[in-house]
Tab-separated table of C-alpha atoms in Angstrom:
chain	number	residue	atom	x	y	z
A	339	ARG	CA	1.424	-10.046	3.846
A	340	LEU	CA	-0.250	-7.705	1.273
A	341	GLY	CA	-3.541	-8.224	2.974
A	342	GLN	CA	-2.108	-7.380	6.294
A	343	PHE	CA	-0.605	-4.162	4.937
A	344	ILE	CA	-3.940	-3.115	3.279
A	345	GLU	CA	-5.865	-3.796	6.528
A	346	GLU	CA	-3.420	-1.954	8.719
A	347	VAL	CA	-2.502	0.948	6.535
A	348	CYS	CA	-5.100	1.505	3.814
A	349	GLN	CA	-8.805	2.099	3.438
A	350	ILE	CA	-10.846	0.945	0.355
A	351	GLY	CA	-13.549	2.739	-1.402
A	352	ALA	CA	-14.676	3.973	-4.808
A	353	SER	CA	-13.881	7.631	-4.102
A	354	PHE	CA	-10.331	6.974	-2.835
A	355	GLU	CA	-7.137	7.702	-4.790
A	356	GLU	CA	-3.544	7.314	-3.903
A	357	ASP	CA	-0.366	8.227	-5.705
A	358	ARG	CA	1.424	4.971	-6.735
A	359	VAL	CA	4.855	6.032	-5.376
A	360	GLY	CA	3.233	7.126	-1.974
A	361	LEU	CA	1.478	3.758	-1.669
A	362	TYR	CA	4.666	1.892	-2.341
A	363	THR	CA	6.701	4.075	-0.010
A	364	ASN	CA	4.282	3.325	2.925
A	365	TYR	CA	4.358	-0.370	1.947
A	366	LYS	CA	8.350	-0.398	2.097
A	367	ASN	CA	8.289	1.503	5.398
A	368	TRP	CA	5.672	-0.839	6.821
A	369	CYS	CA	7.940	-3.724	5.902
A	370	ALA	CA	10.869	-1.932	7.539
A	371	VAL	CA	9.047	-1.407	10.774
A	372	ARG	CA	8.045	-5.128	10.776
A	373	GLY	CA	11.574	-6.247	10.031
A	374	GLU	CA	10.505	-7.758	6.655
A	375	ARG	CA	12.032	-7.389	3.198
A	376	ALA	CA	9.825	-5.442	0.845
A	377	TRP	CA	8.966	-6.578	-2.620
A	378	THR	CA	10.050	-4.471	-5.576
A	379	MET	CA	7.719	-1.753	-6.774
A	380	ALA	CA	6.926	-3.854	-9.875
A	381	THR	CA	6.035	-7.045	-7.743
A	382	PHE	CA	4.065	-4.877	-5.246
A	383	GLU	CA	2.032	-3.409	-8.129
A	384	THR	CA	1.543	-6.883	-9.796
A	385	ARG	CA	0.095	-8.202	-6.509
A	386	LEU	CA	-2.136	-5.192	-6.045
A	387	VAL	CA	-3.407	-5.521	-9.520
A	388	GLU	CA	-4.015	-9.225	-8.999
A	389	ARG	CA	-5.859	-8.474	-5.766
A	390	GLY	CA	-7.699	-5.493	-7.101
A	391	ALA	CA	-9.754	-7.557	-9.315
A	392	ASP	CA	-11.532	-8.717	-6.060
A	393	GLY	CA	-10.716	-5.605	-4.011
A	394	GLY	CA	-12.166	-3.041	-6.527
A	395	TRP	CA	-9.013	-0.951	-7.076
A	396	SER	CA	-6.953	-0.260	-10.169
A	397	LEU	CA	-3.954	1.712	-11.412
A	398	ALA	CA	-4.604	4.584	-13.717
A	399	ASP	CA	-2.401	7.564	-14.728
A	400	GLY	CA	-0.060	7.032	-11.851
A	401	GLN	CA	-2.837	6.884	-9.301
A	402	TRP	CA	-4.280	3.941	-7.575
A	403	VAL	CA	-8.128	4.289	-7.651
A	404	GLY	CA	-10.313	2.705	-4.961
A	405	ILE	CA	-7.504	2.641	-2.245
A	406	GLU	CA	-5.685	5.175	-0.154
A	407	VAL	CA	-3.435	5.434	2.794
A	408	GLN	CA	-5.061	6.048	5.986
A	409	THR	CA	-2.037	5.494	8.249
A	410	THR	CA	1.353	6.666	7.192
A	411	VAL	CA	4.340	4.411	8.055
A	412	SER	CA	7.817	5.856	9.027
A	413	PRO	CA	10.582	3.414	10.017
A	414	ALA	CA	11.562	6.065	12.753
A	415	ARG	CA	7.975	6.566	14.015
A	416	GLY	CA	5.986	3.448	13.091
A	417	LEU	CA	2.423	3.922	12.191
A	418	SER	CA	0.567	7.171	12.519
A	419	LEU	CA	-2.873	8.130	11.166
A	420	VAL	CA	-3.138	10.533	8.183
A	421	SER	CA	-4.816	13.690	9.061
């Protein structure tokens, strides 16, 4: 499920950064839109760190480096592109 979230909501690149709370909020909302139960923030971040070894992103000073949200997720509105 993490891979699908990244594919549908995020973009990956060395120059990208995303606030850790913002990324998790979009993940939680994405789960709500899909009717799935979200992991805790700790589990979500652990899984991202595990996957980041291959994906090229990491957590530094409260920011995820190498990944960003390209599509915001709202339970009321579903998916929408970040402008």
